[in-house]
PDB file of C-alpha atoms in Angstrom:
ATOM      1  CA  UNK A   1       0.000   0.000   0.000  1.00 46.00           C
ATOM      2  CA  UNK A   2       1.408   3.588  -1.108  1.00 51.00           C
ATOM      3  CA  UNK A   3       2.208   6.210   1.855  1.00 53.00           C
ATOM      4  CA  UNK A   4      -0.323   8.381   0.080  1.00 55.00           C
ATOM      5  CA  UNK A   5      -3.058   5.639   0.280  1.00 71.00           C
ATOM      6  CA  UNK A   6      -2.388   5.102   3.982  1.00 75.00           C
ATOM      7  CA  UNK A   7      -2.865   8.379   4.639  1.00 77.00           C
ATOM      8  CA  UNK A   8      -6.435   8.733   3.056  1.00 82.00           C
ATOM      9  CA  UNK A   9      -7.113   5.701   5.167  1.00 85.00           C
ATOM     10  CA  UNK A  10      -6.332   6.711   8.474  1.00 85.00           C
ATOM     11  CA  UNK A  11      -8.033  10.172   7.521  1.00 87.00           C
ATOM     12  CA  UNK A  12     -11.156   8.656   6.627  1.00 90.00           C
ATOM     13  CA  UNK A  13     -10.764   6.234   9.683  1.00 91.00           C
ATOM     14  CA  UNK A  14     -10.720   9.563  11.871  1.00 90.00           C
ATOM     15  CA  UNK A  15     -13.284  10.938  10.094  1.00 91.00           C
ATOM     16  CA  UNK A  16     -16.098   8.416  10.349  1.00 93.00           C
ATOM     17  CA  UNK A  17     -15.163   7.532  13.653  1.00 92.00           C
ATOM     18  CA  UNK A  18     -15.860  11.124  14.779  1.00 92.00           C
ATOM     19  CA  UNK A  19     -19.171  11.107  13.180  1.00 94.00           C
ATOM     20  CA  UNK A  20     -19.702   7.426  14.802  1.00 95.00           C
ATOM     21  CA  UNK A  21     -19.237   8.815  18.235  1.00 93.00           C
ATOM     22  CA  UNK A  22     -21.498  11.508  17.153  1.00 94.00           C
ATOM     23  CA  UNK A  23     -24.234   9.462  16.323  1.00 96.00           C
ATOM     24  CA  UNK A  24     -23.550   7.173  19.489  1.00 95.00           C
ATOM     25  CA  UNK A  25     -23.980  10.227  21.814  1.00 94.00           C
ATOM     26  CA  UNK A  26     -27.097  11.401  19.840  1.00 94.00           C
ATOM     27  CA  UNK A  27     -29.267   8.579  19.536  1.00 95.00           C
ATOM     28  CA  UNK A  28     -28.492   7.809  23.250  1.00 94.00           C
ATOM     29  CA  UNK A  29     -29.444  12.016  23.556  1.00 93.00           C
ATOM     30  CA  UNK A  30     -32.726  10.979  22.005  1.00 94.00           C
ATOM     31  CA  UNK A  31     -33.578   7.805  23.778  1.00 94.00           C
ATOM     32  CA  UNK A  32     -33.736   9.565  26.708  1.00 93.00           C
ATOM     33  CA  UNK A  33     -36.174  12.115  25.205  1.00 92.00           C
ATOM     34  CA  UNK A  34     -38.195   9.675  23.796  1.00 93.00           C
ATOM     35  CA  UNK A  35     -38.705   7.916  27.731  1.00 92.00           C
ATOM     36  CA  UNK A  36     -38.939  11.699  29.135  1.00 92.00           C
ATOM     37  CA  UNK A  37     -41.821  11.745  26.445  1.00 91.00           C
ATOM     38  CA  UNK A  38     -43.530   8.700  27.068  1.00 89.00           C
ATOM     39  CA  UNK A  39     -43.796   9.740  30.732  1.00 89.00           C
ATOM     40  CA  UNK A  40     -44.490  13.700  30.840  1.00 87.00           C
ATOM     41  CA  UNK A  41     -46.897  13.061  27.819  1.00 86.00           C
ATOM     42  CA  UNK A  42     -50.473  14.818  29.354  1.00 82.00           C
ATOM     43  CA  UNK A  43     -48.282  16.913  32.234  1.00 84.00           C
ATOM     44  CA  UNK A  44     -50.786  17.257  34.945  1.00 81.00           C
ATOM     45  CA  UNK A  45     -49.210  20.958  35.905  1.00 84.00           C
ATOM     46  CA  UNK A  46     -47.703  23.728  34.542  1.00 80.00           C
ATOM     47  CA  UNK A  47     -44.199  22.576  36.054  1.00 83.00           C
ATOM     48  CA  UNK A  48     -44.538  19.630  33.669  1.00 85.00           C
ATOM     49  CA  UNK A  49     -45.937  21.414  30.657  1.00 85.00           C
ATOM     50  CA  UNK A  50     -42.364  23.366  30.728  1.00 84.00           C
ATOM     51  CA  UNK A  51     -40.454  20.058  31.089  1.00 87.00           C
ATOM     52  CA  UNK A  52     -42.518  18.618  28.824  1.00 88.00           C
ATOM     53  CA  UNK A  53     -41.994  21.301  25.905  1.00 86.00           C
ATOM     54  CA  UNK A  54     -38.416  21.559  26.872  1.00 87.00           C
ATOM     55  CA  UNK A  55     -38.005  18.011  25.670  1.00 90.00           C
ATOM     56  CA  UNK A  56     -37.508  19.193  22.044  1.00 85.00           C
ATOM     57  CA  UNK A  57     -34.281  21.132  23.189  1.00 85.00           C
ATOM     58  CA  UNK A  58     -32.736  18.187  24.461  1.00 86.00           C
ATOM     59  CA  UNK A  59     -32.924  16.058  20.972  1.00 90.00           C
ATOM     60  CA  UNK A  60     -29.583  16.307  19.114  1.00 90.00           C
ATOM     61  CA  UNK A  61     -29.209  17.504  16.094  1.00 91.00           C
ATOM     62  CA  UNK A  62     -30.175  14.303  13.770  1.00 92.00           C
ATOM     63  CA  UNK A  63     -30.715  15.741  10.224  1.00 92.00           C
ATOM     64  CA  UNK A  64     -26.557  17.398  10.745  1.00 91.00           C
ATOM     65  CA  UNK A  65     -25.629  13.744  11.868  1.00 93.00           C
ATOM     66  CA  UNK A  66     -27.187  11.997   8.812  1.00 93.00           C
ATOM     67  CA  UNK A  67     -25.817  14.709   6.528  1.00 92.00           C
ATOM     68  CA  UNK A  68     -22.010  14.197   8.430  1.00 92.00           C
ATOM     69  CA  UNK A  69     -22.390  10.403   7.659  1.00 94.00           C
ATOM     70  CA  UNK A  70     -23.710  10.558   4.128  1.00 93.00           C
ATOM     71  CA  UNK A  71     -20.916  13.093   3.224  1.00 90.00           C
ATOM     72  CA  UNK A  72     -17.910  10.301   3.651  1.00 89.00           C
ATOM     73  CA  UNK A  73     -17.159   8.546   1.225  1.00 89.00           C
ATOM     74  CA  UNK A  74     -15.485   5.528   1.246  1.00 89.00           C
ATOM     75  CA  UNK A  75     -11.700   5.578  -0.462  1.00 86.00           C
ATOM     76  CA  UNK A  76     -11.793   3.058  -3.341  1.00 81.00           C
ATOM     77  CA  UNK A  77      -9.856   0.026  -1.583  1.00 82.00           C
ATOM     78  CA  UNK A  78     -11.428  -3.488  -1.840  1.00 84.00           C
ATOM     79  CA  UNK A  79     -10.103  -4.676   1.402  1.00 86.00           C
ATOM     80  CA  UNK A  80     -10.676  -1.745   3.493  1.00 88.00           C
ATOM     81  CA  UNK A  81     -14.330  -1.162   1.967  1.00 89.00           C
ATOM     82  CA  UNK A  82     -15.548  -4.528   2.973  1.00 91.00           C
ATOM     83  CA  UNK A  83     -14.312  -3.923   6.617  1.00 91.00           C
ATOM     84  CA  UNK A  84     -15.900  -0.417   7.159  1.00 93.00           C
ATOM     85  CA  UNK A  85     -18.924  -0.687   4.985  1.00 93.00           C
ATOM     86  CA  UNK A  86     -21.014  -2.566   7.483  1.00 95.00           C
ATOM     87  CA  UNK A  87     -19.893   0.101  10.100  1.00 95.00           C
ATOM     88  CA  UNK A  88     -20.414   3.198   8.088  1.00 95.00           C
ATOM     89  CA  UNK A  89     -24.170   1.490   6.348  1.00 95.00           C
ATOM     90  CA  UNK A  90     -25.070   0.844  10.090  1.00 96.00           C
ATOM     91  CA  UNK A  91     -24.308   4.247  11.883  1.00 96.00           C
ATOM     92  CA  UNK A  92     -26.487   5.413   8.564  1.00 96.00           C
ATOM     93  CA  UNK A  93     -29.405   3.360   9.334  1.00 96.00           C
ATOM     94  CA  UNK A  94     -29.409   4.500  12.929  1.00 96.00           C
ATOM     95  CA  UNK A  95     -29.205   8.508  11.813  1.00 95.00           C
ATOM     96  CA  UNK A  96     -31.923   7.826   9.033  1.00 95.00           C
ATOM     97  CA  UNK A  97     -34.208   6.571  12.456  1.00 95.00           C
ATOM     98  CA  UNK A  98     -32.924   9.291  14.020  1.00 95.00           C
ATOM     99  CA  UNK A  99     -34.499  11.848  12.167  1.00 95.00           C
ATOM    100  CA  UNK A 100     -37.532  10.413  11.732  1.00 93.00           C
ATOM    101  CA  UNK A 101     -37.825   9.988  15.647  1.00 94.00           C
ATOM    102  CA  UNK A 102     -37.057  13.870  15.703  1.00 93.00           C
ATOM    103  CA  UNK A 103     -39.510  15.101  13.657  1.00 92.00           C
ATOM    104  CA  UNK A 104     -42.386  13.061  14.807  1.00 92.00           C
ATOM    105  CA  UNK A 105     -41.268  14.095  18.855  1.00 92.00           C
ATOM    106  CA  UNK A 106     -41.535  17.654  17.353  1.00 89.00           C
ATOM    107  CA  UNK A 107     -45.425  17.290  15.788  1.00 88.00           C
ATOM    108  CA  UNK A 108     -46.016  15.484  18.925  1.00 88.00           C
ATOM    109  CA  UNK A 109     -44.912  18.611  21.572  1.00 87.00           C
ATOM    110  CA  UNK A 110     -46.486  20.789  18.690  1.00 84.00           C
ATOM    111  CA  UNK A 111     -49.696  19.740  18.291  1.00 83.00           C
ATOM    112  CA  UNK A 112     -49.877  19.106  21.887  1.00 84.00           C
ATOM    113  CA  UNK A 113     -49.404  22.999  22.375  1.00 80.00           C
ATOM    114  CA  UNK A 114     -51.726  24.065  20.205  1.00 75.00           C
ATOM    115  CA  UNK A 115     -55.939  24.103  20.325  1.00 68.00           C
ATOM    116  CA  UNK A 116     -57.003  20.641  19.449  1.00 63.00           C
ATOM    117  CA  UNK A 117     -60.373  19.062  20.340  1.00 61.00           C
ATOM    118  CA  UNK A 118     -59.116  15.452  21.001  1.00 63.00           C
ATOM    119  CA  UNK A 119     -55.874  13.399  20.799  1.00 72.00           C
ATOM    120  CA  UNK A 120     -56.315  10.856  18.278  1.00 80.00           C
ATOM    121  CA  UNK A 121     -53.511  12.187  15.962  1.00 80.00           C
ATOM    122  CA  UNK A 122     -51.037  12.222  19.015  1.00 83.00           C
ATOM    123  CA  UNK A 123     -51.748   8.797  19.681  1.00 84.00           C
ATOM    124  CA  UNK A 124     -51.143   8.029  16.263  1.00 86.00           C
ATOM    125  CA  UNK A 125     -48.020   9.328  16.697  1.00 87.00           C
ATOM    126  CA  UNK A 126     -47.035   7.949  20.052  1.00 86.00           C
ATOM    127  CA  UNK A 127     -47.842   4.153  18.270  1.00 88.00           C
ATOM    128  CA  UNK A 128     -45.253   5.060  16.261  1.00 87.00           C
ATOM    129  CA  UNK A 129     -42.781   6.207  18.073  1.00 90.00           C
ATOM    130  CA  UNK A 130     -42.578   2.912  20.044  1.00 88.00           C
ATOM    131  CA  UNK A 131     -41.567   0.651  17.673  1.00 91.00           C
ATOM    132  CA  UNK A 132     -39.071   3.288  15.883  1.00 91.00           C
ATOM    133  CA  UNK A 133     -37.738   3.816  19.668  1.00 92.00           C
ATOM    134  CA  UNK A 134     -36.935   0.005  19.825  1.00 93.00           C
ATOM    135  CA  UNK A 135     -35.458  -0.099  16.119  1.00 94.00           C
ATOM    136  CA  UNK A 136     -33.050   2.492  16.728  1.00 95.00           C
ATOM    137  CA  UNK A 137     -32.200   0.957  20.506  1.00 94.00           C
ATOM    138  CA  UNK A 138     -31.437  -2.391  19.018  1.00 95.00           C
ATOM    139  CA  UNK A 139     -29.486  -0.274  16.017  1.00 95.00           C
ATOM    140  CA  UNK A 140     -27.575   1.497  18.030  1.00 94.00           C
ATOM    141  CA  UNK A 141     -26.651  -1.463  19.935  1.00 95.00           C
ATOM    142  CA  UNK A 142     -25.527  -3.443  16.722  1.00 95.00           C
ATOM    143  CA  UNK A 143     -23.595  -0.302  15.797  1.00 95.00           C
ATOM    144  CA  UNK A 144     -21.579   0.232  19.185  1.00 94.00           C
ATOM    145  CA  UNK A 145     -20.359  -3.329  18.603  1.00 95.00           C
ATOM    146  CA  UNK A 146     -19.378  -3.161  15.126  1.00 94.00           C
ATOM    147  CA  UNK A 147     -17.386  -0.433  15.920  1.00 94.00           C
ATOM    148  CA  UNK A 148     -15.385  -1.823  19.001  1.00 93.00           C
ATOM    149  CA  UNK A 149     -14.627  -4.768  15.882  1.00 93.00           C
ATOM    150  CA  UNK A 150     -14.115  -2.333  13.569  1.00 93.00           C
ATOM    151  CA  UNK A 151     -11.583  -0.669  15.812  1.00 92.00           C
ATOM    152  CA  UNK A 152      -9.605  -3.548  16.121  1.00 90.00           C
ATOM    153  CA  UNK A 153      -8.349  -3.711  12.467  1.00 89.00           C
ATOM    154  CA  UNK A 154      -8.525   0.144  11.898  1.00 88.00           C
ATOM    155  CA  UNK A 155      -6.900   1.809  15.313  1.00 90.00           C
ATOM    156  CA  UNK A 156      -7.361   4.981  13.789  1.00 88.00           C
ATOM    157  CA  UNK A 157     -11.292   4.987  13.931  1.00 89.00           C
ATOM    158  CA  UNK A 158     -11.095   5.488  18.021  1.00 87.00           C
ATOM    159  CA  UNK A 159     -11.653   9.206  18.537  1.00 76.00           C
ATOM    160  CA  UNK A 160      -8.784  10.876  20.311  1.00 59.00           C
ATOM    161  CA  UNK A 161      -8.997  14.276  22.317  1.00 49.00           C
ATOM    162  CA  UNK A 162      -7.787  16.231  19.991  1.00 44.00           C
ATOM    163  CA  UNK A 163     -10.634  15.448  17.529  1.00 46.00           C
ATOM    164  CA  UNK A 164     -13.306  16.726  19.519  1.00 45.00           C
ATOM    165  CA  UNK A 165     -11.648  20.106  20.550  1.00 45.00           C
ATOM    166  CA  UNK A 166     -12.759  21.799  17.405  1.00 45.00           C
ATOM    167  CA  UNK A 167     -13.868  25.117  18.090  1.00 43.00           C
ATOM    168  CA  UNK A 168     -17.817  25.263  16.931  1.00 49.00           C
ATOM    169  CA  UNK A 169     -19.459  28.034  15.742  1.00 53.00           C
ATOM    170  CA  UNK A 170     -21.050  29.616  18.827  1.00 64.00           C
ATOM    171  CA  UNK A 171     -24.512  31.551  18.134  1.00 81.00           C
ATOM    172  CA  UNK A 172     -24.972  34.136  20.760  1.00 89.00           C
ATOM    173  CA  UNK A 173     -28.628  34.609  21.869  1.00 91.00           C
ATOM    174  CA  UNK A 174     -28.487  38.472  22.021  1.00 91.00           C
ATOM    175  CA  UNK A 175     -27.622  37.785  17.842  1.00 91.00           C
ATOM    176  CA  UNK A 176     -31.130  36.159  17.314  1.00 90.00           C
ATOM    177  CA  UNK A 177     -33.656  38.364  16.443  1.00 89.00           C
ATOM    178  CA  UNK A 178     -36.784  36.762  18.278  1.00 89.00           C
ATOM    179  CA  UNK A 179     -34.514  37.040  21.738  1.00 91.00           C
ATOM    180  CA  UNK A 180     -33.626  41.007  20.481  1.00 91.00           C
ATOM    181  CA  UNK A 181     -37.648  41.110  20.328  1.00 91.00           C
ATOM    182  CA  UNK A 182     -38.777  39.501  23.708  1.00 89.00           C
ATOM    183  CA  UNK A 183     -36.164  41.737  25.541  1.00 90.00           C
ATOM    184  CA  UNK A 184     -37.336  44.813  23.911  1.00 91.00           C
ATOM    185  CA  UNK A 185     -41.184  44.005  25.329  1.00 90.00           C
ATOM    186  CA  UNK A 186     -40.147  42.921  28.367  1.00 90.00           C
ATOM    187  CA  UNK A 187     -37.727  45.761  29.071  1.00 89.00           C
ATOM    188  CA  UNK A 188     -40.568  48.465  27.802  1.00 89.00           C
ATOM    189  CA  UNK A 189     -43.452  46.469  29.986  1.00 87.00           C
ATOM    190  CA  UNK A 190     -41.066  46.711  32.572  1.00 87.00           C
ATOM    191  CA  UNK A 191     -40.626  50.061  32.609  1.00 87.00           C
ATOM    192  CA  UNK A 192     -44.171  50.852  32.303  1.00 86.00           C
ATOM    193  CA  UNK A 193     -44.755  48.852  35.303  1.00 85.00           C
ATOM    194  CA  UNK A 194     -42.537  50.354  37.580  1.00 84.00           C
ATOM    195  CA  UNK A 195     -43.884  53.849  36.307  1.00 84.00           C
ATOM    196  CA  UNK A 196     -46.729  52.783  37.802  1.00 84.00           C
ATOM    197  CA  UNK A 197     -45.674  51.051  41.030  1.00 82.00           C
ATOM    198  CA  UNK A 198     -43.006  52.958  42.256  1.00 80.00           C
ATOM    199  CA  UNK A 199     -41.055  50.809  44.728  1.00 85.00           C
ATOM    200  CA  UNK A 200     -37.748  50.257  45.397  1.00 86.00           C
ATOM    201  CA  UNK A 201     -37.577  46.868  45.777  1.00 88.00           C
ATOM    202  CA  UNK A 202     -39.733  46.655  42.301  1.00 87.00           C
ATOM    203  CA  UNK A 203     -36.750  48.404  40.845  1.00 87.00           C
ATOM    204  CA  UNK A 204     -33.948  46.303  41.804  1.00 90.00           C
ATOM    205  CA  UNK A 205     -35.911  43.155  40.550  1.00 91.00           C
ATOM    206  CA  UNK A 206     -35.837  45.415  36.815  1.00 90.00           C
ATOM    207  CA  UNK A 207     -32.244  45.935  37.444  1.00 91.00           C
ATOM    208  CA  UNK A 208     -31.526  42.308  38.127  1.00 93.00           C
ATOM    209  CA  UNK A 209     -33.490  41.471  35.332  1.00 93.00           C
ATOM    210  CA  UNK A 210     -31.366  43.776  33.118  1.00 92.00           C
ATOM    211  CA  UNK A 211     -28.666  42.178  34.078  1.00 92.00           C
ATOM    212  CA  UNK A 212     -29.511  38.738  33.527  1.00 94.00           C
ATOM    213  CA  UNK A 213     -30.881  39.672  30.180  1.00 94.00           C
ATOM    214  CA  UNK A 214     -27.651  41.007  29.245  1.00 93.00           C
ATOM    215  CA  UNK A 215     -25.272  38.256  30.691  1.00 92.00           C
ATOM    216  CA  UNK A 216     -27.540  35.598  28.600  1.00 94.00           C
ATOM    217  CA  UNK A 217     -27.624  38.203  25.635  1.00 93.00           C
ATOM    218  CA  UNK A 218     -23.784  37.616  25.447  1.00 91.00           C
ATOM    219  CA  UNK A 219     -23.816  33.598  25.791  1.00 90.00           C
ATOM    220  CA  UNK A 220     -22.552  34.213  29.587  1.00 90.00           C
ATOM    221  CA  UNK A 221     -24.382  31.950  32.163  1.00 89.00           C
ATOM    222  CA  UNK A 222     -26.171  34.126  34.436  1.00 90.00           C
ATOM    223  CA  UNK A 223     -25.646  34.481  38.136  1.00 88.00           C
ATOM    224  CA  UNK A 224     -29.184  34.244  39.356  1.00 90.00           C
ATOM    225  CA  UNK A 225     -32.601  32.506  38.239  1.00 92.00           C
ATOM    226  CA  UNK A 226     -35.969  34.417  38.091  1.00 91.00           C
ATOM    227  CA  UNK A 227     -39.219  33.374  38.046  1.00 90.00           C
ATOM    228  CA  UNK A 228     -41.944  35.681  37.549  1.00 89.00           C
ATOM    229  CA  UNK A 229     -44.995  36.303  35.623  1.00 87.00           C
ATOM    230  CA  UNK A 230     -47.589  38.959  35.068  1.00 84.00           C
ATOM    231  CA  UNK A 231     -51.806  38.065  35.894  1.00 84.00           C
ATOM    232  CA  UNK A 232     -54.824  39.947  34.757  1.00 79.00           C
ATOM    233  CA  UNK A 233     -58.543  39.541  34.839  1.00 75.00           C
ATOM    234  CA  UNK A 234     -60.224  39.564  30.794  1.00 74.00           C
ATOM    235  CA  UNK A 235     -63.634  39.368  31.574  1.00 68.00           C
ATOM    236  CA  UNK A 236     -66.316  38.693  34.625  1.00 66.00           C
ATOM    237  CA  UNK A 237     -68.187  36.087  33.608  1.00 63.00           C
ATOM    238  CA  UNK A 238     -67.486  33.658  32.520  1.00 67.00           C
ATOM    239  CA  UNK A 239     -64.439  34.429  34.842  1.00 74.00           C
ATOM    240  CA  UNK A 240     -61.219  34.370  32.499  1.00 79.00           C
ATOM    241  CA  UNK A 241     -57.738  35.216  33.856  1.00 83.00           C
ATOM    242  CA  UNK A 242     -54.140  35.639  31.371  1.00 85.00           C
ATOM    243  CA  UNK A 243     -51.094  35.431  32.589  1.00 85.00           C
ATOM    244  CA  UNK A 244     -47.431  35.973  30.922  1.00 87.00           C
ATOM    245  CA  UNK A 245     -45.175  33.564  32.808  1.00 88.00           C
ATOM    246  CA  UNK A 246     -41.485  34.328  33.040  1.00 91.00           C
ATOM    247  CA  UNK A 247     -39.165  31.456  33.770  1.00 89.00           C
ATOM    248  CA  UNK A 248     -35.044  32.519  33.593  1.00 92.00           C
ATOM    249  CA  UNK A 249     -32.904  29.590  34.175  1.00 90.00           C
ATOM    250  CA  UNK A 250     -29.151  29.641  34.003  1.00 88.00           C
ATOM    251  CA  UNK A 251     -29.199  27.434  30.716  1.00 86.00           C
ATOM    252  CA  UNK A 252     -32.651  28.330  29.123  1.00 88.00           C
ATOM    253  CA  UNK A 253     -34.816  31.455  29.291  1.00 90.00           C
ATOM    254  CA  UNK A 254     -38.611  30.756  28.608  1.00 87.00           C
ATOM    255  CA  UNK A 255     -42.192  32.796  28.378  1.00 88.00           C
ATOM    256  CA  UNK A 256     -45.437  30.870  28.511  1.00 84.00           C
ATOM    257  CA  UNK A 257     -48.819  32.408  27.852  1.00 84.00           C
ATOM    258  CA  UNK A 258     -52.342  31.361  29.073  1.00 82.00           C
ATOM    259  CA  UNK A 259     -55.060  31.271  31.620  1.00 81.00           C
ATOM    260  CA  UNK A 260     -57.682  29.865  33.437  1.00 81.00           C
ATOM    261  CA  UNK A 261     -61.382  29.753  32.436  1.00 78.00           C
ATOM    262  CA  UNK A 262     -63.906  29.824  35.280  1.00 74.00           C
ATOM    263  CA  UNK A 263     -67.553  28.640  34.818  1.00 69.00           C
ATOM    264  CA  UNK A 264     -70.706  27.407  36.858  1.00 66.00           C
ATOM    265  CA  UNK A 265     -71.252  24.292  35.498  1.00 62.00           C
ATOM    266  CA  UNK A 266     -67.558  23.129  34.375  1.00 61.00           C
ATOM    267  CA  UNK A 267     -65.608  24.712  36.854  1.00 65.00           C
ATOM    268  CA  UNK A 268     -61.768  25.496  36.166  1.00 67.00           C
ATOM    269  CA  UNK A 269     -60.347  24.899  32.862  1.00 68.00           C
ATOM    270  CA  UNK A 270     -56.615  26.201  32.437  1.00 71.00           C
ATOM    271  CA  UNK A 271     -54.857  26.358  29.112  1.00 73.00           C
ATOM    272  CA  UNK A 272     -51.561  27.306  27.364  1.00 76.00           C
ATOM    273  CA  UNK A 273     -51.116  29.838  23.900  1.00 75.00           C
ATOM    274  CA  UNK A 274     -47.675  29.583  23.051  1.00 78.00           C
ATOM    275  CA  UNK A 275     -44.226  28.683  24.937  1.00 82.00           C
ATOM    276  CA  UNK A 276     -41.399  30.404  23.617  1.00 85.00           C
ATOM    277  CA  UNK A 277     -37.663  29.012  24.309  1.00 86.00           C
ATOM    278  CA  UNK A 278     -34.403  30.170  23.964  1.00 90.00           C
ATOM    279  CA  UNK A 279     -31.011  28.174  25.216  1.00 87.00           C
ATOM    280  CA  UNK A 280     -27.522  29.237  25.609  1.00 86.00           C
ATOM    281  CA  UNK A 281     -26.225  28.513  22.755  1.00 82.00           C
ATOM    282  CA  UNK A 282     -28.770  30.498  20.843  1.00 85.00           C
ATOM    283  CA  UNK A 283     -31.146  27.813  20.022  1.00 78.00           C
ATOM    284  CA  UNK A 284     -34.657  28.883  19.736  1.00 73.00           C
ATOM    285  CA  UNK A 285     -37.970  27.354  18.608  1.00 58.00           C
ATOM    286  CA  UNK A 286     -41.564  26.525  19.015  1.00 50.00           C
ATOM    287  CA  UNK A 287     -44.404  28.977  18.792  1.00 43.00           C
ATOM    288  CA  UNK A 288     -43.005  32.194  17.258  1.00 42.00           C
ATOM    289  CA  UNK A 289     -46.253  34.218  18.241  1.00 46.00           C
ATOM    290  CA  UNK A 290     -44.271  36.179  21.112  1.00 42.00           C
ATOM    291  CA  UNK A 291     -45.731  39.256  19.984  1.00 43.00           C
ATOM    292  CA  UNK A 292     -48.489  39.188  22.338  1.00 40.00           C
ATOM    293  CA  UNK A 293     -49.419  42.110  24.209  1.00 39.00           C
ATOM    294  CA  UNK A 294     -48.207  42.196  28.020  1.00 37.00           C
ATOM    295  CA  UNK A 295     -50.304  43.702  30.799  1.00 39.00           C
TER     296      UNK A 295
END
């Protein structure tokens, strides 16, 4: 075998075991979400409503694995195809379930969020997500042992430090334009509020908030969590109240909007809008409808 040969070898080696190991972590990332879904599914509070919409935040990114794993290309050596095809066909299988897992988990949390009469279509869905949960279990399985074999033969596959130091691109939140437009409404009903409520305390809770809001703005974790929310009568009867819910954690930042519905004859019926997320690392998504007005 030529020097230059070897080399493409061992580069491609490091290459597809980096996306291996990528695709390990991830669908074990999303079998985790997938039990965290089976069990918050119909959260009985709004504690769990947030944990159970933050669920989507904590899949990995499966369509970026499949594309990593598609985009290597085997070097044209007889011997060394027939030893890494069945790894490299395998770790595609399991990021082709991947995705598919992803984007039903997504319709799911979705349609769970929005108005919907009945269920049937999340069931559906759920059914679904059983059996592609076990596929990509077992798949995953099959491919974390054909790479320990694979390894064997080509050393070069194991991933060493240095290949996961990479810088990535970092996306700062204060950069993405729905964060840039909660802040701005917050910050102004803010203001109008303590306009109207003059208190001291009231305005070192804006200043704090400030604060935070810039330290996450900047991709710095913040000091301090907040939890807050606003509450307002619509209507007497039947008896409605809104509220704008506030919930700053050191990772995630996140506003909720609903109310509660009060009537004679059904009593208390409570219900959610939108949820709007944002992480750290600039990731936003769900319900973009955060241009509500705030009391």
């Amino acid at each position: 075998m030529s020097q230059g040969n070897q080399k493409n070898l061992v580069q491609f080696c490091l290459e597809l075991g980096s996306v291996v190991n990528e695709i390990l972590d991830g669908s074990d990332e999303l079998l985790s979400a997938l039990e965290e879904l089976f069990d918050l599914y119909q959260p009985r509070s709004r504690e769990e409503a947030k944990d159970f919409y933050d669920i989507r935040f904590k899949l990995p990114d499966s369509v970026g694995l499949l594309c990593g794993i598609q985009q290597i290309i085997i070097p044209d050596d007889d011997e060394f195809y027939d030893s890494v095809a069945p790894l490299s066909d395998t770790a595609l299988d399991v990021a082709q379930r991947m995705v598919s897992a992803s984007v039903i988990i997504n319709d799911i949390i979705t349609m769970y969020f929005e108005p919907h009469e009945y269920d049937m279509y999340i069931h559906l869905y759920l059914a679904m997500l059983e059996p592609i949960s076990n596929n990509i279990s077992y798949m995953r399985s099959k491919l974390e042992e054909l790479y320990k074999e694979t390894s064997k033969k080509w050393p070069d596959l194991i991933v060493s430090d240095y290949d996961t130091d990479q810088e990535e691109d970092l996306v700062l939140p204060g950069d993405v334009e729905s964060f840039q437009i909660m802040r701005d409404i917050l910050v102004k009903t803010f203001m109008e509020y303590t306009k109207e409520h003059e208190s001291e305390r009231i305005s070192e809770f804006f200043m704090a908030i400030q604060d935070y809001l810039e330290a996450f703005a900047n991709g710095v974790e913040p000091e301090q969590e907040f939890d807050f929310g606003f509450v307002y009568k619509t209507r007497d009867y039947p008896h409605e109240v809104r509220y704008v819910d506030f919930h700053f954690e050191l990772g995630v930042l996140q506003v909720s909007s609903g109310g509660t519905v009060f009537t004679e004859y059904i009593g208390s019926d409570s219900y959610t809008d939108w949820i709007y997320s944002i992480g750290l690392n600039g990731r936003d998504e769900g319900n973009y409808d955060y241009q509500c007005k705030f009391p």
